[in-house]
Coordinates of C-alpha atoms and ligand atoms in Angstrom, one line a residue:
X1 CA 79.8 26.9 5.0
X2 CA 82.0 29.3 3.6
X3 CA 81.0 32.3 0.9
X4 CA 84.0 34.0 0.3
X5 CA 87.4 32.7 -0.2
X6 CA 90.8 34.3 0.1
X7 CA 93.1 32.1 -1.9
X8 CA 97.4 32.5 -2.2
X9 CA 97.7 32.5 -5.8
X10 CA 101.0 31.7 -7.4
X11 CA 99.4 31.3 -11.0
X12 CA 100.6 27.4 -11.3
X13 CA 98.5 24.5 -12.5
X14 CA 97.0 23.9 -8.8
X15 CA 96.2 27.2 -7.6
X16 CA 94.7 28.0 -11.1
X17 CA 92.2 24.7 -10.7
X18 CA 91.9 25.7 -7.0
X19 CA 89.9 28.8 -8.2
X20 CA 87.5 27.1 -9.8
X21 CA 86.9 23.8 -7.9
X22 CA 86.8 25.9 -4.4
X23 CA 84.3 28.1 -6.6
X24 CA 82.2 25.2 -7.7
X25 CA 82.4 23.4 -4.1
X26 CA 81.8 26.2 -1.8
X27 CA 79.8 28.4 -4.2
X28 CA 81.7 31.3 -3.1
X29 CA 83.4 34.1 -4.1
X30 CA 87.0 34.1 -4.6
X31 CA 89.4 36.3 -4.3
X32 CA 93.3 35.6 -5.0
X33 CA 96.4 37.3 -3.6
X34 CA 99.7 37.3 -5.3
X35 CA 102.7 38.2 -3.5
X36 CA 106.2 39.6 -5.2
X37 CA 108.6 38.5 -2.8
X38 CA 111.7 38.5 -5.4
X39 CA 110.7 35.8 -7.3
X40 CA 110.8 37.3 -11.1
X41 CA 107.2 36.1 -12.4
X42 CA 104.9 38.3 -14.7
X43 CA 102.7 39.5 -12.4
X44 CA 100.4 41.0 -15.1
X45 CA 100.3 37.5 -16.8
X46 CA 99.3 35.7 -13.4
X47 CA 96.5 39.0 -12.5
X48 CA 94.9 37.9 -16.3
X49 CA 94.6 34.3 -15.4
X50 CA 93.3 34.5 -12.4
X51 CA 90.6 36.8 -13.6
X52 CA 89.9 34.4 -16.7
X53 CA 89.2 31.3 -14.3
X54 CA 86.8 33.5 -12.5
X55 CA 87.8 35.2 -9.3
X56 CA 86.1 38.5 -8.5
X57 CA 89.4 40.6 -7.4
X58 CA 92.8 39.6 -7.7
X59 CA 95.4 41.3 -5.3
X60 CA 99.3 41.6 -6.3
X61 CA 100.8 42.6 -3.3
X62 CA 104.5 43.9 -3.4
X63 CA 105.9 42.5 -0.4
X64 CA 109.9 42.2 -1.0
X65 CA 110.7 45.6 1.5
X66 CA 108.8 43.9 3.9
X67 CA 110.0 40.4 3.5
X68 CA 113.8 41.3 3.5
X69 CA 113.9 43.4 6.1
X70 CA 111.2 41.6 8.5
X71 CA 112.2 37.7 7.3
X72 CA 115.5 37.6 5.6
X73 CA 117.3 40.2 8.0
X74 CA 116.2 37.9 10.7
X75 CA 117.4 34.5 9.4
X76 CA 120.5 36.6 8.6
X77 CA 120.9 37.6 12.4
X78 CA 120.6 34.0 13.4
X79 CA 122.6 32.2 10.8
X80 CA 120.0 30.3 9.8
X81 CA 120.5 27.2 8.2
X82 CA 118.1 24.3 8.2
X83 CA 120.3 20.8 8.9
X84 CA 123.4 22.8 8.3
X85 CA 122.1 23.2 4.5
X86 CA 119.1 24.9 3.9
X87 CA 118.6 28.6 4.7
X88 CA 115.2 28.3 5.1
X89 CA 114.8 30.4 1.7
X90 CA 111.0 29.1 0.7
X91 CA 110.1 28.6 4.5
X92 CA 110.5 32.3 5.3
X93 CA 108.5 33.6 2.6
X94 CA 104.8 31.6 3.9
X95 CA 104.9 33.3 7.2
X96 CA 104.3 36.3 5.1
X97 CA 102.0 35.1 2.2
X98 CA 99.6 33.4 5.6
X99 CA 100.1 37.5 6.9
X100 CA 99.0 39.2 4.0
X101 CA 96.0 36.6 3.4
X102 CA 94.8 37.4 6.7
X103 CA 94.9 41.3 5.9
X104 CA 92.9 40.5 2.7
X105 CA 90.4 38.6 4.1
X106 CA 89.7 41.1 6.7
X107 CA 89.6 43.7 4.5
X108 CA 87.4 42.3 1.9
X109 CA 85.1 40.9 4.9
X110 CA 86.0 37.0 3.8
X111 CA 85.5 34.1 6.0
X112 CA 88.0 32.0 4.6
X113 CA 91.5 31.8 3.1
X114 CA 92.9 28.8 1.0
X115 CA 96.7 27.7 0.1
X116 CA 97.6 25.3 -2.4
X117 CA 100.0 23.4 -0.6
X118 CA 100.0 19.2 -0.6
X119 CA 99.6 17.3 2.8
X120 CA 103.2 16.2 2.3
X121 CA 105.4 19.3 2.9
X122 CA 106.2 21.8 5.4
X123 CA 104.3 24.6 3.6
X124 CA 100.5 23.6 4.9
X125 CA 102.2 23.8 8.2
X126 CA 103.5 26.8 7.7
X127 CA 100.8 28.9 6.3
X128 CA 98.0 27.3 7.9
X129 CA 99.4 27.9 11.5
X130 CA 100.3 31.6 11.1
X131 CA 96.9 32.0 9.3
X132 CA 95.4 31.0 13.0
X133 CA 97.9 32.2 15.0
X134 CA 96.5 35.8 13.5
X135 CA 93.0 35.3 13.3
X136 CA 91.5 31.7 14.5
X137 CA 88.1 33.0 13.4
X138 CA 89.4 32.2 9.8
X139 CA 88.6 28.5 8.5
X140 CA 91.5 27.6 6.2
X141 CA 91.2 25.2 3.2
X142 CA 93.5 23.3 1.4
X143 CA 92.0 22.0 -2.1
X144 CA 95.0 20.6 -3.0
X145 CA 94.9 18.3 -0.2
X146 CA 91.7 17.5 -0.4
X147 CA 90.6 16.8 -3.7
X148 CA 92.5 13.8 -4.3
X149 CA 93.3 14.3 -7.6
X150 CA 96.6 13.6 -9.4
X151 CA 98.3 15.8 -11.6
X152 CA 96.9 14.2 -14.8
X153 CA 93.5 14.5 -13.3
X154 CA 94.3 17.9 -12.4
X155 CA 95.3 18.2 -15.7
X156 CA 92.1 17.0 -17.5
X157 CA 90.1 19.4 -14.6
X158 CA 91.8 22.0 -15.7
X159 CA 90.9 21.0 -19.8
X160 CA 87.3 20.5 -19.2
X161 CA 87.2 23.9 -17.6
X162 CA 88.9 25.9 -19.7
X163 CA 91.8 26.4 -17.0
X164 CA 94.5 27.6 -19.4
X165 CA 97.3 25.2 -18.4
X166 CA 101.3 25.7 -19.8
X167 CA 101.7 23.9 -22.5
X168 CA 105.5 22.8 -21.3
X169 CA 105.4 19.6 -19.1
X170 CA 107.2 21.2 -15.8
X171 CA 110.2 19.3 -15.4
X172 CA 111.0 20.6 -11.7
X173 CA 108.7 22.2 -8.9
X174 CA 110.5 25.4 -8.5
X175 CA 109.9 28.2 -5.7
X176 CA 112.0 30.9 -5.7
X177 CA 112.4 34.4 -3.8
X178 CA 115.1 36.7 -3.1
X179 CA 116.8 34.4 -0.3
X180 CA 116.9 31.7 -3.1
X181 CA 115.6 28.7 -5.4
X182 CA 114.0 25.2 -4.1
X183 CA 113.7 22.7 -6.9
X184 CA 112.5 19.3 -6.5
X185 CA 110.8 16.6 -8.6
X186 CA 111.3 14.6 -11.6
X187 CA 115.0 13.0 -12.1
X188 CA 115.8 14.9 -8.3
X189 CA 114.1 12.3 -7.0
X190 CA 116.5 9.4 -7.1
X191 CA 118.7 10.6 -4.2
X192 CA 122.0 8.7 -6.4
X193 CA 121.2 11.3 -9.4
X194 CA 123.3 14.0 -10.0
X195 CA 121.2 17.5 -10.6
X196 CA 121.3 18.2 -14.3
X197 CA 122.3 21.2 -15.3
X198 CA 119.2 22.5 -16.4
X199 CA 118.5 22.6 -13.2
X200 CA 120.8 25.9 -12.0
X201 CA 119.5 29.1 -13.1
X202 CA 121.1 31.4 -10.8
X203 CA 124.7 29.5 -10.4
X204 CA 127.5 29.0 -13.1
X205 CA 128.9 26.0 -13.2
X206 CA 132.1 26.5 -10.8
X207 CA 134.2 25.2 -13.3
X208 CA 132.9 27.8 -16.2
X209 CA 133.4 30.4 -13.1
X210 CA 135.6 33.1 -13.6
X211 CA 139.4 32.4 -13.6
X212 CA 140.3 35.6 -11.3
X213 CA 138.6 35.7 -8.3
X214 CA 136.0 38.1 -7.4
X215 CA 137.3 40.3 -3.6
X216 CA 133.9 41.7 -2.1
X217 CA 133.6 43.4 1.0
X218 CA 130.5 43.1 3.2
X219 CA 129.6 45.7 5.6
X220 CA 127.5 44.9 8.4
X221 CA 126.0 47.0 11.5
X222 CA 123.5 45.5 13.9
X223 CA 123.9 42.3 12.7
X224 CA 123.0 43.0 8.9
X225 CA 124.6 43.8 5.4
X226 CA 124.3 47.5 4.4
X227 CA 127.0 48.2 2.2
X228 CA 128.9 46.3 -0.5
X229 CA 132.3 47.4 -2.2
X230 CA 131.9 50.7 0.3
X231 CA 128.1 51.0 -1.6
X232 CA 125.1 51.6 0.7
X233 CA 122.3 49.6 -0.9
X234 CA 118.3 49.2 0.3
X235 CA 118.2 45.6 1.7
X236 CA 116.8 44.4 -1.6
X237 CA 119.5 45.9 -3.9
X238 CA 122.1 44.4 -1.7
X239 CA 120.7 41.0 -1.9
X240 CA 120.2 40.8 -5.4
X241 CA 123.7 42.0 -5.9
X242 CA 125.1 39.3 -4.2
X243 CA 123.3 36.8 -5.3
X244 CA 124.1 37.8 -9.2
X245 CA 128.1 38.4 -8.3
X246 CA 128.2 35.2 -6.1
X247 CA 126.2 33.3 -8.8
X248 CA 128.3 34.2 -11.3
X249 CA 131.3 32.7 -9.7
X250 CA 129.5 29.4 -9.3
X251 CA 128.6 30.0 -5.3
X252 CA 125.4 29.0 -4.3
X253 CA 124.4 25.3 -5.2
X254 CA 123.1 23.0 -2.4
X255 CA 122.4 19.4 -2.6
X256 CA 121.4 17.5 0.7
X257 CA 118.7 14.5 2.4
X258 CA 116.1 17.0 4.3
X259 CA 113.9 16.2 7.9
X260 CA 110.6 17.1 6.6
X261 CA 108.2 17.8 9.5
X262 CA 105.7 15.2 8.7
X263 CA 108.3 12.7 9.0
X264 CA 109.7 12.3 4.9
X265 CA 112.9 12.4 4.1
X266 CA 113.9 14.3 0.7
X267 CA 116.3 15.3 -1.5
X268 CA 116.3 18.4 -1.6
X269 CA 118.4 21.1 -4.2
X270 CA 118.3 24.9 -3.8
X271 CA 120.7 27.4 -5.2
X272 CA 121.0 30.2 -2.5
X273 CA 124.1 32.5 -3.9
X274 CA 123.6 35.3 -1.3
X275 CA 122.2 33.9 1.7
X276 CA 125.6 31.4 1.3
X277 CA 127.6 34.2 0.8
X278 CA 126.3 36.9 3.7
X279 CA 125.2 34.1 6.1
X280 CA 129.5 33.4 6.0
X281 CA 130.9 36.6 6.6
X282 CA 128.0 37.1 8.9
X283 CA 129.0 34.1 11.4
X284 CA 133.2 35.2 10.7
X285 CA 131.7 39.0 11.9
X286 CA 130.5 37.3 14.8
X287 CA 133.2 34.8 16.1
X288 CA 135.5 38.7 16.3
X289 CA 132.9 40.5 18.5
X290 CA 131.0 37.9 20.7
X291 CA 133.4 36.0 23.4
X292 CA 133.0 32.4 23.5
X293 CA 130.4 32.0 25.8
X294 CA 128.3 34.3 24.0
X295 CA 128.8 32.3 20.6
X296 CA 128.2 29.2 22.4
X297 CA 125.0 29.7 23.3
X298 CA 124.3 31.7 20.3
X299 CA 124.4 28.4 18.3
X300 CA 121.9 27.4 19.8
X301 CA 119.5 29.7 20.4
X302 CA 120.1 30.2 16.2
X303 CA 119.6 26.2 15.9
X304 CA 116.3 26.7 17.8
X305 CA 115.3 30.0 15.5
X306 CA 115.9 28.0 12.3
X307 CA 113.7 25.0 13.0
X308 CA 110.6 26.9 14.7
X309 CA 110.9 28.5 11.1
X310 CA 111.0 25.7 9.3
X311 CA 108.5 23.5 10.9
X312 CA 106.0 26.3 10.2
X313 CA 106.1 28.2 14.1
X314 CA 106.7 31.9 12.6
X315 CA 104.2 33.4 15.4
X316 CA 104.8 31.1 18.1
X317 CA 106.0 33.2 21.3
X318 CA 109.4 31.8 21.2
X319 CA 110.5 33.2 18.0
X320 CA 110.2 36.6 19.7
X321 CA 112.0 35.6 23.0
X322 CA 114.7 34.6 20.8
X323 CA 115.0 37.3 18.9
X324 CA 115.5 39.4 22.1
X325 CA 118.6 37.4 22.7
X326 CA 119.9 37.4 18.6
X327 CA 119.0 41.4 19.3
X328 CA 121.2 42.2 21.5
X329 CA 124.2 40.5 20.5
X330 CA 123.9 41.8 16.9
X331 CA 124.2 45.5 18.3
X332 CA 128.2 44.7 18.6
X333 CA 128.0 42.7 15.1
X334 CA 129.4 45.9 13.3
X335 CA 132.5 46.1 10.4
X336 CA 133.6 45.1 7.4
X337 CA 134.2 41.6 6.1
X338 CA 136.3 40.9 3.2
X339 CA 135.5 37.6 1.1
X340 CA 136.6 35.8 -2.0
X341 CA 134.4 34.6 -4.4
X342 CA 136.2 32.1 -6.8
X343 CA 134.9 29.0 -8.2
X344 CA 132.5 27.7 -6.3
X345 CA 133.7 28.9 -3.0
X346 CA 133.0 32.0 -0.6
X347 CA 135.8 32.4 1.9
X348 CA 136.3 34.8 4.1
X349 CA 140.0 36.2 3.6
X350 CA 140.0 39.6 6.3
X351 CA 137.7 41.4 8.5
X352 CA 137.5 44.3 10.7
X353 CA 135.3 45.8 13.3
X354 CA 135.1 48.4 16.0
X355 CA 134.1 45.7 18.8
X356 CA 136.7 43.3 17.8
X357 CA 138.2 41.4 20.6
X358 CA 141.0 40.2 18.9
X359 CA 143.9 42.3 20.0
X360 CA 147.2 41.7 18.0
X361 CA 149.3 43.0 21.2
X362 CA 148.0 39.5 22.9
X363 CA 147.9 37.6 20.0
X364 CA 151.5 37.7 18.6
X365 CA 154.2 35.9 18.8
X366 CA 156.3 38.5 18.6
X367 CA 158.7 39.1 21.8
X368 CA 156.5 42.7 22.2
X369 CA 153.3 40.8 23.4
X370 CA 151.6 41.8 26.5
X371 CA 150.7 38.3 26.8
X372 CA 152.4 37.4 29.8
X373 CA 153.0 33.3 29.5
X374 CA 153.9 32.7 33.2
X375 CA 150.3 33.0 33.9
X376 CA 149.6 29.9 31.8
X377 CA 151.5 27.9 34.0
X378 CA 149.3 27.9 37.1
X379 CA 146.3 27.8 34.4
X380 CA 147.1 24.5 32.9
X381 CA 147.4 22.9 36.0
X382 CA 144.1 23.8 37.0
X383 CA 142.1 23.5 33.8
X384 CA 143.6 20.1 33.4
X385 CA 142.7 18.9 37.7
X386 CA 139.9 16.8 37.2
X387 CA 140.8 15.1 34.3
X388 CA 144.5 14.1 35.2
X389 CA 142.3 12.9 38.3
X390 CA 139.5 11.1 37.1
X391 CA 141.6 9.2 33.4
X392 CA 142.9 6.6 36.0
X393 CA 139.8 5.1 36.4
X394 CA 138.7 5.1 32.8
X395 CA 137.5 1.3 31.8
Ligands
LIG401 N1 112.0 21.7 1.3 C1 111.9 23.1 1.3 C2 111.1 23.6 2.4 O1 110.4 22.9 3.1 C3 111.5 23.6 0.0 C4 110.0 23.5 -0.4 C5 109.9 23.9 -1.8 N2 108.5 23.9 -2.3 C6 108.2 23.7 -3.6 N3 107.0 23.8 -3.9 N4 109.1 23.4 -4.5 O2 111.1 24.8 2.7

C-alpha cells in the first residue's frame, strides 16, 4: 500500500478526478506538481483547484529554462523529427514532468507518483519509464488507466464529488509547450477530414499570411540558435520569437498517420512554427560544415535519437552515447542562416559559417577555378569499375 501520492497535475478533467479517486482508493495523501514548460495556462487557477479537490500541497514548478536548454536544444542538435513529421514536441516535455515528480516525491518523503496518461499513448511509456529509470523504489500509478471509466462517467465522478469540471465540452485534446501544439480528437479523427480551422491557434492560415515575405536570420554556434535578426536572445525568448514570426506567416501546421508505440495508428495534427522553422536552417547549417560521410551517418544516429524519445527511452544509456556523437559534430555547426518566411513556407535562401566547406574557388564555373577537371577523368573510370562490370549480368 501506498500513503502518499505524487501526482503530475495538468488541471484537466482526469487529473482533477485523479486526486480524489487515488485519495479515496489509496487513502493517502496527495500531493500534485504542475509544471510551466511554455504552455500558457493560469497557473494560479490550476494551484486553486487542485487545493479545492483536496490535495495537501500543490507544487508549480517553472521548468521552461530547464526544458529548452536540456530537451529542446537537444532535439534541435539532432534534427529531430518523428516519421519525418513530428518534432517530438509533447514527447520531450514527459521526460521532464517523470524528473521533477521524482524530486518531489523524494523531497516530500512520498512512496509513490501517479500520471494521468491512458493505456493507449506513448505518454504512460514515457513517464512511467524515466520515473524508474531514476528511482525504481517508486511504485507508479496510473488512475486513468485503471479505473475504467469513460469520460461521461468521469464526468458524473467528477459531479458527485464536487470536482469543478469546465463547463465547455472540449472539442480537441490539446498539449502544448514551447516546441509546439498536439491536438487530437473529435472530427481529427476521421483520417479523410480536413482540420477545421478552429483548430490552429498559433498559425495563420497561409493564405491570410502576409503578402511580403518575412527575411530572418538565424544564428547558430554549437549546434543551437542564439541570435535572431543579429539579437542575442535566452533560449526561451528566441523560441517564442520564432514561433510568433513563423506563425504569423502561416509556417508551422502538420498533418500526418503516426506509429504509436503500442502498435495504433493515428492521425495526428500539431502546429510547431519554430521547431519547423530552426530545425531547417539547422540541418542547411549542417550539410555546409559536416562532409558527407559525417552527415551520412549523422542521419542516422539523429533517426535513432528521435525514436528512443518518442517511444518514451529518455534515460536509457544510448541517448547519452548518442549525444557524444551529435556533440561533437555540432561544435563546427557555427554561422548564420538566412531564411524566408512567406506563406506557409520556411526556406532557406543564404547561409554562412566559419567552418564552411564550400569553397567558391572549387565550386565555379568560372575559367579561374582551382578545380582541376583532368583529375576527373581517371576518377570516373574508377568509381564507375564495378558497375560497368557487373550490369552485364543483370537478369
Ligand atoms: N502523438 C503525440 C505524441 O505521442 C502527441 C500526444 C499528445 N497528447 C495529448 N494528450 N493530446 O507525442
Amino acid at each position: 500500500m501506498v500513503s502518499k501520492i505524487v501526482l503530475a497535475y495538468s488541471g484537466g478533467l482526469d487529473t482533477s478526478v485523479a486526486i480524489k479517486w487515488l485519495k479515496e482508493k489509496y487513502n493517502a495523501d496527495i500531493i500534485t506538481v504542475t509544471l510551466d514548460v511554455g504552455q500558457k495556462e493560469d497557473f494560479k487557477f490550476i494551484e486553486d483547484k487542485a487545493y479545492k479537490i483536496g490535495a495537501i500541497k500543490h507544487y508549480m514548478i517553472d521548468a521552461k529554462e530547464e526544458f529548452a536548454r536540456d530537451y529542446i536544444f537537444p532535439a534541435i542538435r539532432a534534427n529531430a523529427m518523428y516519421e519525418d513529421k513530428y518534432p517530438v514536441s509533447t514527447a520531450l516535455s514527459r521526460p521532464l514532468i517523470a524528473k521533477k515528480l521524482v524530486e518531489v516525491a523524494h523531497k516530500e518523503g512520498a512512496d509513490a507518483v501517479a500520471h494521468g496518461c491512458t493505456g493507449k499513448g506513448n505518454d504512460q511509456l514515457r513517464i512511467e519509464i524515466s520515473v524508474r529509470a531514476l528511482d525504481p523504489s517508486l511504485t507508479v500509478l496510473a488512475p486513468t488507466r485503471d479505473w475504467g471509466m469513460s469520460r461521461d462517467q468521469e464526468i458524473e465522478y467528477a459531479r458527485k464529488h464536487n470536482i469543478p469540471i469546465s463547463s465547455v465540452a472540449k472539442k480537441y485534446s490539446v498539449d502544448q509547450n514551447l516546441w509546439g501544439r498536439s491536438i487530437e480528437g473529435g472530427p481529427l479523427e476521421d483520417p479523410w477530414n480536413a482540420p477545421d480551422e478552429d483548430v490552429w491557434e498559433w498559425t495563420i492560415d497561409p493564405k491570410k499570411a502576409p503578402e511580403e515575405p518575412t527575411i530572418m536570420e538565424i544564428e547558430f554556434k554549437n549546434g543551437v540558435p542564439i541570435k535572431i535578426d543579429g539579437e542575442s536572445m535566452n533560449p526561451i525568448e528566441l523560441i517564442d520569437k520564432v514561433n510568433r514570426i513563423a506563425g504569423l506567416n502561416g509556417i508551422g501546421r502538420i498533418d500526418h498517420i503516426e506509429d504509436r508505440i503500442v502498435g495504433i495508428k493515428s492521425r495526428e495534427v500539431y502546429e510547431c512554427p519554430a521547431a519547423l522553422t530552426i530545425i531547417e536552417a539547422h540541418k542547411d547549417l549542417e550539410k555546409m560544415v559536416l562532409n558527407r560521410r559525417e552527415l551520412t551517418f549523422k542521419k542516422i544516429v539523429d533517426n535513432e535519437w528521435t525514436f528512443l524519445i518518442y517511444a518514451g527511452l529518455w534515460e536509457d544509456p544510448l541517448r547519452y552515447d548518442l549525444e557524444a556523437f551529435i556533440n561533437k559534430t555540432s561544435e563546427r555547426v557555427e554561422g548564420i542562416v538566412k531564411m524566408k518566411l512567406y506563406k506557409g513556407s520556411a526556406m532557406v535562401i543564404g547561409r554562412e559559417s566559419p567552418y564552411s566547406l564550400y569553397d567558391i574557388r572549387v565550386a565555379t564555373y568560372d575559367s579561374s577555378s582551382t578545380f582541376d577537371q583532368s583529375l576527373s577523368k581517371g576518377f570516373v573510370t574508377l568509381w564507375g569499375l564495378q558497375t560497368v562490370a557487373s550490369r552485364k549480368f543483370l537478369k
